[in-house]
Amino acid sequence: MLWKFWQNPEFIRHRRSELRRSRMTTVALVVLFVCALTILACWASETAMRHTFGTPVDYSSGPSIASAAALKSYYPLMLMQFGVLTFWSLLSCTQGISRERERNTWDFQRTTRLAPSELLVGKLLGEPVLAYFIFLCSLPVTLVTGIVGHVPFLKIVLADFVTLIAALFIGVAGLWVSSLFENKSRGIGLIAGLAIYGMFMGSTGLADSPFSGLAGFSPLTTFLPLLGRIPAALRPMLFGGRVPWLLMTVLLYVTFGAWLVLMLVRNLKKDVNEMRLLSHWQAVGCCAFLNFVLYAVLDPTRGNPFSTASDFVSFMVLINGIIFFFLGVAMLSTSERIDPESLLSARAFFSGNGLQWPWLMISAGVSYILLIWGLYMWKDQIGFDRHLIGWGAVSMLIVLVFITRDVLFIQWCKLTRLRSPVVKGVLFLGLYYAGVAVLYSVMDVTSAGAATALADALTPVAAFTYNSALVPTSVVVGIVIQVMATAFLISAIRGRVQKIELLPAVAAGD
Amino acid sequence: MIHLRSLRKQFGGLVAVNNIDLSIPRGEIYGLIGPNGAGKTTTIRMMCGLLAPTRGQVEIAGIDVTAEPERAQQHIGYLSDFFAVYDDLKVWEYLDYFARAYKMPDADVPKRIREVISEVNLEVKTDSMIAGLSRGMKQRLGIARAIIHKPDVLLLDEPASGLDPKARFELRLLLQKMRDQGATILISSHILTELEGFCTSIGIMERGRLVRSGKIEDVTAADSPARAVDLRWIGQSGASVKQVLLQFPEVSGAELEAGEGHFSFTGSEERLSDLVAALVSAQVRLTSFNEVKTTVEDLYMRLSHHEVM
């Protein structure tokens, strides 16, 4: 049932509303007209090129005019096909769920027996169904122009394949974004979707970086060389061996797509306020996966931004800090999910309804093990020193302590009556760090040492400024302060949960 | 058929539904009454599996809704107060979508669509685009959607809003027919006249709590044990009629003027009959003697006055 998408009720609904006979005829005619115009324009351009001031140029040794014009029109047609399908998928899927919430139709879909996976497939293929129809209409034209233009058939097929998988991946990402936003913040969701689209396409710029494989996220990295317009970048590295870009793109889309699908299937039929993107164990798995991917695609021979192994450690710790933060946010709980017991009893720390901090610790442990493994595997290129084992642990600990504090602060915000608590929590944290930065610059005027000590104590900057496990006292003091702040936040969360438990009945909005 | 046990829902620091216990047997039409913000919609959304309870349990047709929402939802038809339909579909396409989404056998779908379209009187619009339907018609289509999969339990949140009087009457008939076929119906409203004479049981919600629940007669009787009686007569003065009435200790609060008045009576049917006989013996020429039933509206206003305002 799941794979027979043409029988999926959600897909059928979209097909019926978007592809009525009259609209299909109009769209097909418009597409064919645009294709014809493009081909004619290219033919005219080619013909003009072969005549200089009205005198025919001898092209007898080159391709025929039909072949050259077909090849010339093949590129814009393929690009148009690619642009329409990927961009339309993004726009429609980014609004797929939030628009249903806005129309008050989402609840009815949630009360049907459609499984989340069925809803997902129906929306993924149904929301941009008109774009797929446009793609189908233009496909014979691009095939013919490609064949007449002597483009290898396999390249044409692979270019279409890349277009399709890119549209599917972007669609899944769009639905994921859409599921996070309530109807009132649909516009923000759309902006987020556009930002993600820009990031996907722009990731092609990573092709010359040490993580060149991540350029495979951009379908352009694979698609444009298949058209023959630009030479393919040097093949990316995967586990130390060179692999084709197409394989890299497929691997990235399948693995990252699987995580997005997991988050969607877990939450699609839940109320937006009750969503928790990942379970605790899944978050640990996700952290390990993201680290694993980074080490798998690492190619220290390119770009070489790491002058020393310490630089590499600092970079990986920074990346892990970002990962911890997002995983912590993905594990945020509602008040009813938090088990007050888990805040008190050591045994219950790791319960499914506990707070995030034990799981962030496990994630940090996994990240640290992978860091040491990565350093060891690439020791010839990056260099390896025993002191990095200690320094890696200390810098990871510093980042973990600060991120745990920040995540618990956002968790506390979520238990209050703040509207958009996550956004406000992040803004408050931004204010805190901005305040510390200003204080640092003020103190730096009189005493650079005191300013550094302040930064060490109140921000995780020490994780990137030293390269020895023997850190100054200010760093230790900073860790102690943050651990105390974390304990205070846990206590505040506990108080909040217990207060809610004891609240008398008061009128709440229906 | 419907069992709510210690049901509670919190939104941050707000308790929207507070420890509700409720059992509605099969074939009942249960009216859930309460002002805006009383927690009716939250309760219904938890019953549908749309919201997870903070605590407590919802059981529909013997299935725990929180544990097995999709299985429970097969037994539930739901219509929310503010809802929309897909304007770019035809009427039959809309119902076909939901019939298939509820996993009805393909062979049964066309017949069932014809049945529900007939039940909500939309036959002439079967092949029309939904965008062209009036608000009342869309409401009827929403009801058709809620019953397309023959649910055992219907949860309707303000279903009659937007319906004209004729359509409201037809909705009543449709729901009574479904009740006769064994369906259990919970209907929420703050328009009390909409529910009276239609529901078999009622519950009154205030500030997240169910302050009264039961058969309409039981609820009203429990709240006002004294019966209010109106009477009219010709001839005698109010004072002489009052003298007859006060011979009965069950009578209180008699307010009688020339030719008409009312009093409260706490006695049995027999004693009330004796009172009529006494009035007739005293040659009071009665033209009217009738008991004034306590309406749901009276009860609701009384409760609201004491507990909410």
CSV table of N, CA and C in Angstrom, one decimal, chain A residues 177-306:
chain,number,residue,atom,x,y,z
A,177,VAL,N,10.1,20.9,7.5
A,177,VAL,CA,10.0,22.3,7.9
A,177,VAL,C,8.5,22.6,8.2
A,178,SER,N,7.7,22.2,7.3
A,178,SER,CA,6.2,22.5,7.4
A,178,SER,C,5.6,22.0,8.7
A,179,SER,N,6.1,20.8,9.1
A,179,SER,CA,5.5,20.1,10.2
A,179,SER,C,5.9,20.9,11.5
A,180,LEU,N,6.9,21.7,11.5
A,180,LEU,CA,7.4,22.4,12.7
A,180,LEU,C,6.6,23.7,13.0
A,181,PHE,N,5.9,24.2,11.9
A,181,PHE,CA,5.3,25.5,12.1
A,181,PHE,C,3.8,25.4,12.2
A,182,GLU,N,3.3,26.2,13.1
A,182,GLU,CA,1.9,26.3,13.3
A,182,GLU,C,1.4,27.2,12.2
A,183,ASN,N,0.1,27.2,12.0
A,183,ASN,CA,-0.5,28.0,10.9
A,183,ASN,C,-0.1,29.5,11.0
A,184,LYS,N,0.0,30.0,12.2
A,184,LYS,CA,0.3,31.4,12.3
A,184,LYS,C,1.8,31.8,11.8
A,185,SER,N,2.6,30.8,11.9
A,185,SER,CA,4.0,31.0,11.5
A,185,SER,C,4.4,30.4,10.2
A,186,ARG,N,3.3,30.2,9.3
A,186,ARG,CA,3.5,29.6,8.0
A,186,ARG,C,4.5,30.3,7.2
A,187,GLY,N,4.5,31.7,7.3
A,187,GLY,CA,5.4,32.5,6.5
A,187,GLY,C,6.9,32.3,6.9
A,188,ILE,N,7.1,32.1,8.2
A,188,ILE,CA,8.5,31.8,8.7
A,188,ILE,C,8.9,30.5,8.1
A,189,GLY,N,8.0,29.5,8.1
A,189,GLY,CA,8.3,28.2,7.5
A,189,GLY,C,8.7,28.3,6.1
A,190,LEU,N,8.0,29.1,5.4
A,190,LEU,CA,8.3,29.3,3.9
A,190,LEU,C,9.7,29.9,3.8
A,191,ILE,N,10.0,30.9,4.6
A,191,ILE,CA,11.4,31.5,4.6
A,191,ILE,C,12.4,30.5,4.9
A,192,ALA,N,12.1,29.7,6.0
A,192,ALA,CA,13.1,28.6,6.4
A,192,ALA,C,13.3,27.6,5.2
A,193,GLY,N,12.2,27.3,4.5
A,193,GLY,CA,12.3,26.4,3.4
A,193,GLY,C,13.2,27.0,2.3
A,194,LEU,N,13.0,28.3,2.0
A,194,LEU,CA,13.8,28.9,1.0
A,194,LEU,C,15.3,28.9,1.4
A,195,ALA,N,15.5,29.2,2.7
A,195,ALA,CA,16.9,29.2,3.2
A,195,ALA,C,17.5,27.8,3.0
A,196,ILE,N,16.7,26.7,3.3
A,196,ILE,CA,17.3,25.4,3.1
A,196,ILE,C,17.6,25.1,1.7
A,197,TYR,N,16.7,25.6,0.8
A,197,TYR,CA,16.9,25.4,-0.7
A,197,TYR,C,18.2,26.1,-1.1
A,198,GLY,N,18.4,27.3,-0.6
A,198,GLY,CA,19.7,28.0,-0.9
A,198,GLY,C,20.9,27.3,-0.4
A,199,MET,N,20.7,26.7,0.9
A,199,MET,CA,21.9,26.0,1.4
A,199,MET,C,22.2,24.7,0.6
A,200,PHE,N,21.1,24.0,0.2
A,200,PHE,CA,21.3,22.8,-0.7
A,200,PHE,C,22.1,23.2,-1.9
A,201,MET,N,21.6,24.2,-2.6
A,201,MET,CA,22.2,24.5,-3.9
A,201,MET,C,23.6,25.1,-3.7
A,202,GLY,N,23.7,25.9,-2.6
A,202,GLY,CA,25.0,26.5,-2.4
A,202,GLY,C,26.1,25.6,-1.9
A,203,SER,N,25.6,24.4,-1.4
A,203,SER,CA,26.6,23.5,-0.8
A,203,SER,C,27.6,23.0,-1.9
A,204,THR,N,27.3,23.2,-3.1
A,204,THR,CA,28.2,22.9,-4.2
A,204,THR,C,29.5,23.5,-4.0
A,205,GLY,N,29.5,24.7,-3.3
A,205,GLY,CA,30.8,25.4,-3.0
A,205,GLY,C,31.7,24.6,-2.1
A,206,LEU,N,31.2,23.6,-1.5
A,206,LEU,CA,32.1,22.8,-0.5
A,206,LEU,C,33.0,21.8,-1.3
A,207,ALA,N,32.8,21.8,-2.6
A,207,ALA,CA,33.6,20.8,-3.4
A,207,ALA,C,35.1,20.9,-3.3
A,208,ASP,N,35.6,22.0,-2.9
A,208,ASP,CA,37.0,22.2,-2.7
A,208,ASP,C,37.4,22.2,-1.3
A,209,SER,N,36.5,21.9,-0.4
A,209,SER,CA,36.8,21.9,1.0
A,209,SER,C,37.3,20.5,1.5
A,210,PRO,N,37.8,20.4,2.8
A,210,PRO,CA,38.1,19.1,3.3
A,210,PRO,C,36.9,18.2,3.4
A,211,PHE,N,35.8,18.8,3.4
A,211,PHE,CA,34.5,17.9,3.5
A,211,PHE,C,33.8,18.0,2.1
A,212,SER,N,34.6,17.7,1.1
A,212,SER,CA,34.1,17.9,-0.3
A,212,SER,C,32.9,17.0,-0.5
A,213,GLY,N,32.8,15.9,0.1
A,213,GLY,CA,31.6,15.0,-0.2
A,213,GLY,C,30.3,15.7,0.1
A,214,LEU,N,30.3,16.7,1.1
A,214,LEU,CA,29.1,17.3,1.4
A,214,LEU,C,28.6,18.2,0.3
A,215,ALA,N,29.4,18.5,-0.7
A,215,ALA,CA,29.0,19.2,-1.9
A,215,ALA,C,27.9,18.4,-2.6
A,216,GLY,N,27.9,17.1,-2.4
A,216,GLY,CA,26.9,16.2,-3.0
A,216,GLY,C,25.5,16.5,-2.6
A,217,PHE,N,25.4,17.3,-1.5
A,217,PHE,CA,24.0,17.7,-1.1
A,217,PHE,C,23.4,18.5,-2.2
A,218,SER,N,24.2,19.3,-2.9
A,218,SER,CA,23.7,20.1,-4.0
A,218,SER,C,23.5,19.3,-5.2
A,219,PRO,N,22.3,19.2,-5.7
A,219,PRO,CA,22.1,18.5,-6.9
A,219,PRO,C,22.8,19.0,-8.1
A,220,LEU,N,23.2,20.3,-8.0
A,220,LEU,CA,23.9,21.0,-9.1
A,220,LEU,C,25.3,20.4,-9.3
A,221,THR,N,25.9,19.9,-8.2
A,221,THR,CA,27.2,19.3,-8.2
A,221,THR,C,27.3,18.2,-9.2
A,222,THR,N,26.2,17.4,-9.2
A,222,THR,CA,26.1,16.2,-10.1
A,222,THR,C,25.4,16.6,-11.4
A,223,PHE,N,24.4,17.4,-11.3
A,223,PHE,CA,23.5,17.7,-12.5
A,223,PHE,C,24.3,18.5,-13.6
A,224,LEU,N,24.9,19.5,-13.2
A,224,LEU,CA,25.6,20.4,-14.3
A,224,LEU,C,26.6,19.6,-15.1
A,225,PRO,N,27.5,18.9,-14.4
A,225,PRO,CA,28.5,18.1,-15.2
A,225,PRO,C,27.8,17.1,-16.1
A,226,LEU,N,26.7,16.5,-15.7
A,226,LEU,CA,26.0,15.6,-16.5
A,226,LEU,C,25.4,16.2,-17.8
A,227,LEU,N,25.2,17.5,-17.7
A,227,LEU,CA,24.7,18.3,-18.9
A,227,LEU,C,25.9,18.6,-19.8
A,228,GLY,N,27.1,18.4,-19.2
A,228,GLY,CA,28.3,18.7,-20.0
A,228,GLY,C,28.7,20.1,-20.1
A,229,ARG,N,28.0,21.0,-19.3
A,229,ARG,CA,28.3,22.4,-19.4
A,229,ARG,C,29.6,22.8,-18.6
A,230,ILE,N,29.7,22.1,-17.5
A,230,ILE,CA,30.9,22.4,-16.7
A,230,ILE,C,31.6,21.1,-16.3
A,231,PRO,N,32.9,21.1,-16.2
A,231,PRO,CA,33.6,19.9,-15.8
A,231,PRO,C,33.3,19.5,-14.4
A,232,ALA,N,33.2,18.2,-14.2
A,232,ALA,CA,32.9,17.7,-12.8
A,232,ALA,C,34.1,18.0,-11.9
A,233,ALA,N,33.7,18.4,-10.7
A,233,ALA,CA,34.8,18.6,-9.7
A,233,ALA,C,35.5,17.3,-9.4
A,234,LEU,N,36.7,17.4,-8.8
A,234,LEU,CA,37.4,16.1,-8.4
A,234,LEU,C,36.5,15.3,-7.5
A,235,ARG,N,36.5,14.0,-7.8
A,235,ARG,CA,35.6,13.1,-7.1
A,235,ARG,C,35.8,13.2,-5.6
A,236,PRO,N,34.7,13.1,-4.8
A,236,PRO,CA,34.8,13.2,-3.4
A,236,PRO,C,35.4,12.0,-2.7
A,237,MET,N,35.8,12.1,-1.5
A,237,MET,CA,36.4,11.0,-0.8
A,237,MET,C,35.3,10.4,0.1
A,238,LEU,N,35.3,9.1,0.1
A,238,LEU,CA,34.4,8.4,1.1
A,238,LEU,C,35.2,7.3,1.7
A,239,PHE,N,35.4,7.3,3.0
A,239,PHE,CA,36.2,6.3,3.7
A,239,PHE,C,37.6,6.2,3.0
A,240,GLY,N,38.1,7.3,2.6
A,240,GLY,CA,39.5,7.2,2.1
A,240,GLY,C,39.6,6.9,0.6
A,241,GLY,N,38.5,6.6,-0.1
A,241,GLY,CA,38.5,6.2,-1.5
A,241,GLY,C,37.6,7.2,-2.3
A,242,ARG,N,38.0,7.4,-3.6
A,242,ARG,CA,37.2,8.3,-4.4
A,242,ARG,C,36.0,7.6,-4.9
A,243,VAL,N,34.9,8.3,-4.8
A,243,VAL,CA,33.6,7.7,-5.4
A,243,VAL,C,33.0,8.8,-6.3
A,244,PRO,N,32.1,8.3,-7.2
A,244,PRO,CA,31.4,9.2,-8.2
A,244,PRO,C,30.5,10.2,-7.4
A,245,TRP,N,30.3,11.4,-7.9
A,245,TRP,CA,29.5,12.4,-7.3
A,245,TRP,C,28.0,11.8,-7.2
A,246,LEU,N,27.6,11.1,-8.2
A,246,LEU,CA,26.2,10.6,-8.2
A,246,LEU,C,26.0,9.7,-7.0
A,247,LEU,N,26.9,8.8,-6.8
A,247,LEU,CA,26.8,7.9,-5.6
A,247,LEU,C,26.8,8.7,-4.3
A,248,MET,N,27.7,9.7,-4.2
A,248,MET,CA,27.7,10.5,-3.0
A,248,MET,C,26.4,11.2,-2.8
A,249,THR,N,25.8,11.8,-3.9
A,249,THR,CA,24.5,12.5,-3.7
A,249,THR,C,23.4,11.5,-3.3
A,250,VAL,N,23.4,10.3,-3.9
A,250,VAL,CA,22.4,9.4,-3.6
A,250,VAL,C,22.6,8.9,-2.1
A,251,LEU,N,23.8,8.7,-1.7
A,251,LEU,CA,24.0,8.3,-0.3
A,251,LEU,C,23.6,9.3,0.7
A,252,LEU,N,23.9,10.6,0.4
A,252,LEU,CA,23.5,11.7,1.3
A,252,LEU,C,22.0,11.8,1.4
A,253,TYR,N,21.4,11.8,0.2
A,253,TYR,CA,19.9,11.9,0.2
A,253,TYR,C,19.2,10.8,0.9
A,254,VAL,N,19.7,9.6,0.7
A,254,VAL,CA,19.1,8.4,1.3
A,254,VAL,C,19.2,8.4,2.8
A,255,THR,N,20.5,8.7,3.3
A,255,THR,CA,20.7,8.6,4.8
A,255,THR,C,20.1,9.8,5.5
A,256,PHE,N,20.3,11.0,5.0
A,256,PHE,CA,19.7,12.2,5.6
A,256,PHE,C,18.2,12.2,5.5
A,257,GLY,N,17.8,11.8,4.3
A,257,GLY,CA,16.3,11.6,4.1
A,257,GLY,C,15.7,10.7,5.0
A,258,ALA,N,16.4,9.6,5.4
A,258,ALA,CA,15.9,8.6,6.3
A,258,ALA,C,15.7,9.3,7.7
A,259,TRP,N,16.6,10.1,8.1
A,259,TRP,CA,16.4,10.8,9.4
A,259,TRP,C,15.2,11.8,9.4
A,260,LEU,N,15.1,12.5,8.3
A,260,LEU,CA,13.9,13.4,8.2
A,260,LEU,C,12.6,12.6,8.2
A,261,VAL,N,12.6,11.5,7.5
A,261,VAL,CA,11.4,10.6,7.4
A,261,VAL,C,11.1,10.1,8.8
A,262,LEU,N,12.1,9.7,9.5
A,262,LEU,CA,11.9,9.2,10.9
A,262,LEU,C,11.3,10.2,11.8
A,263,MET,N,11.8,11.5,11.7
A,263,MET,CA,11.2,12.6,12.5
A,263,MET,C,9.8,12.9,12.1
A,264,LEU,N,9.5,12.8,10.8
A,264,LEU,CA,8.2,13.1,10.3
A,264,LEU,C,7.2,12.0,10.8
A,265,VAL,N,7.6,10.7,10.6
A,265,VAL,CA,6.7,9.6,10.9
A,265,VAL,C,6.4,9.6,12.4
A,266,ARG,N,7.4,9.9,13.2
A,266,ARG,CA,7.2,10.0,14.7
A,266,ARG,C,6.2,11.0,15.1
A,267,ASN,N,6.1,12.1,14.3
A,267,ASN,CA,5.4,13.3,14.8
A,267,ASN,C,4.2,13.8,14.0
A,268,LEU,N,4.1,13.2,12.8
A,268,LEU,CA,3.1,13.8,11.8
A,268,LEU,C,1.7,13.8,12.4
A,269,LYS,N,1.3,12.8,13.1
A,269,LYS,CA,-0.1,12.8,13.6
A,269,LYS,C,-0.2,13.4,15.0
A,270,LYS,N,0.8,14.0,15.5
A,270,LYS,CA,0.8,14.6,16.8
A,270,LYS,C,0.4,16.1,16.7
A,271,ASP,N,-0.1,16.6,17.8
A,271,ASP,CA,-0.3,18.0,17.9
A,271,ASP,C,1.0,18.7,17.9
A,272,VAL,N,1.1,19.9,17.3
A,272,VAL,CA,2.4,20.6,17.1
A,272,VAL,C,3.1,20.8,18.4
A,273,ASN,N,2.3,21.1,19.5
A,273,ASN,CA,2.9,21.3,20.8
A,273,ASN,C,3.4,20.0,21.5
A,274,GLU,N,3.0,18.9,21.0
A,274,GLU,CA,3.3,17.6,21.6
A,274,GLU,C,4.4,16.9,20.8
A,275,MET,N,5.0,17.6,19.8
A,275,MET,CA,6.0,17.0,19.0
A,275,MET,C,7.3,16.9,19.8
A,276,ARG,N,8.0,15.8,19.6
A,276,ARG,CA,9.4,15.6,20.1
A,276,ARG,C,10.1,14.9,18.9
A,277,LEU,N,10.9,15.7,18.2
A,277,LEU,CA,11.5,15.2,17.0
A,277,LEU,C,12.1,13.9,17.1
A,278,LEU,N,12.9,13.7,18.1
A,278,LEU,CA,13.6,12.4,18.2
A,278,LEU,C,13.5,11.9,19.7
A,279,SER,N,13.5,10.6,19.8
A,279,SER,CA,13.6,10.0,21.1
A,279,SER,C,15.0,10.2,21.6
A,280,HIS,N,15.3,9.9,22.9
A,280,HIS,CA,16.6,10.1,23.4
A,280,HIS,C,17.7,9.3,22.7
A,281,TRP,N,17.3,8.0,22.5
A,281,TRP,CA,18.3,7.1,21.9
A,281,TRP,C,18.5,7.5,20.4
A,282,GLN,N,17.4,7.9,19.8
A,282,GLN,CA,17.5,8.3,18.4
A,282,GLN,C,18.4,9.5,18.3
A,283,ALA,N,18.4,10.4,19.3
A,283,ALA,CA,19.2,11.6,19.2
A,283,ALA,C,20.7,11.2,19.4
A,284,VAL,N,21.0,10.2,20.2
A,284,VAL,CA,22.3,9.8,20.3
A,284,VAL,C,22.8,9.2,19.0
A,285,GLY,N,21.9,8.4,18.4
A,285,GLY,CA,22.2,7.7,17.1
A,285,GLY,C,22.4,8.8,16.0
A,286,CYS,N,21.6,9.9,16.1
A,286,CYS,CA,21.8,10.9,15.1
A,286,CYS,C,23.1,11.6,15.2
A,287,CYS,N,23.5,11.8,16.5
A,287,CYS,CA,24.8,12.5,16.8
A,287,CYS,C,25.9,11.6,16.2
A,288,ALA,N,25.9,10.3,16.5
A,288,ALA,CA,26.9,9.4,16.0
A,288,ALA,C,26.9,9.4,14.5
A,289,PHE,N,25.7,9.4,13.9
A,289,PHE,CA,25.6,9.4,12.4
A,289,PHE,C,26.2,10.6,11.8
A,290,LEU,N,25.9,11.8,12.4
A,290,LEU,CA,26.5,13.1,11.8
A,290,LEU,C,28.0,13.1,11.9
A,291,ASN,N,28.5,12.7,13.0
A,291,ASN,CA,30.0,12.6,13.2
A,291,ASN,C,30.6,11.6,12.2
A,292,PHE,N,29.9,10.5,12.1
A,292,PHE,CA,30.4,9.4,11.2
A,292,PHE,C,30.5,9.9,9.8
A,293,VAL,N,29.4,10.6,9.3
A,293,VAL,CA,29.4,11.2,8.0
A,293,VAL,C,30.6,12.1,7.8
A,294,LEU,N,30.8,13.0,8.8
A,294,LEU,CA,31.9,14.0,8.6
A,294,LEU,C,33.2,13.3,8.5
A,295,TYR,N,33.5,12.3,9.3
A,295,TYR,CA,34.8,11.6,9.2
A,295,TYR,C,34.8,10.8,7.9
A,296,ALA,N,33.7,10.3,7.4
A,296,ALA,CA,33.7,9.4,6.2
A,296,ALA,C,34.0,10.3,5.0
A,297,VAL,N,33.5,11.5,5.0
A,297,VAL,CA,33.8,12.3,3.8
A,297,VAL,C,35.0,13.2,3.9
A,298,LEU,N,35.7,13.1,5.0
A,298,LEU,CA,36.8,14.0,5.3
A,298,LEU,C,37.9,13.7,4.2
A,299,ASP,N,38.4,14.8,3.6
A,299,ASP,CA,39.5,14.7,2.7
A,299,ASP,C,40.5,15.7,3.0
A,300,PRO,N,41.5,15.4,3.9
A,300,PRO,CA,42.4,16.4,4.4
A,300,PRO,C,43.3,17.0,3.3
A,301,THR,N,43.3,16.3,2.1
A,301,THR,CA,44.2,16.8,1.0
A,301,THR,C,43.6,18.0,0.3
A,302,ARG,N,42.4,18.3,0.6
A,302,ARG,CA,41.7,19.4,-0.1
A,302,ARG,C,41.6,20.6,0.8
A,303,GLY,N,41.7,21.8,0.3
A,303,GLY,CA,41.5,23.0,1.1
A,303,GLY,C,42.5,23.2,2.2
A,304,ASN,N,42.7,22.2,3.0
A,304,ASN,CA,43.6,22.2,4.1
A,304,ASN,C,43.5,23.4,5.0
A,305,PRO,N,42.4,23.6,5.7
A,305,PRO,CA,42.3,24.8,6.6
A,305,PRO,C,42.8,24.4,8.0
A,306,PHE,N,43.2,23.2,8.2
A,306,PHE,CA,43.7,22.8,9.5
A,306,PHE,C,45.2,22.8,9.5
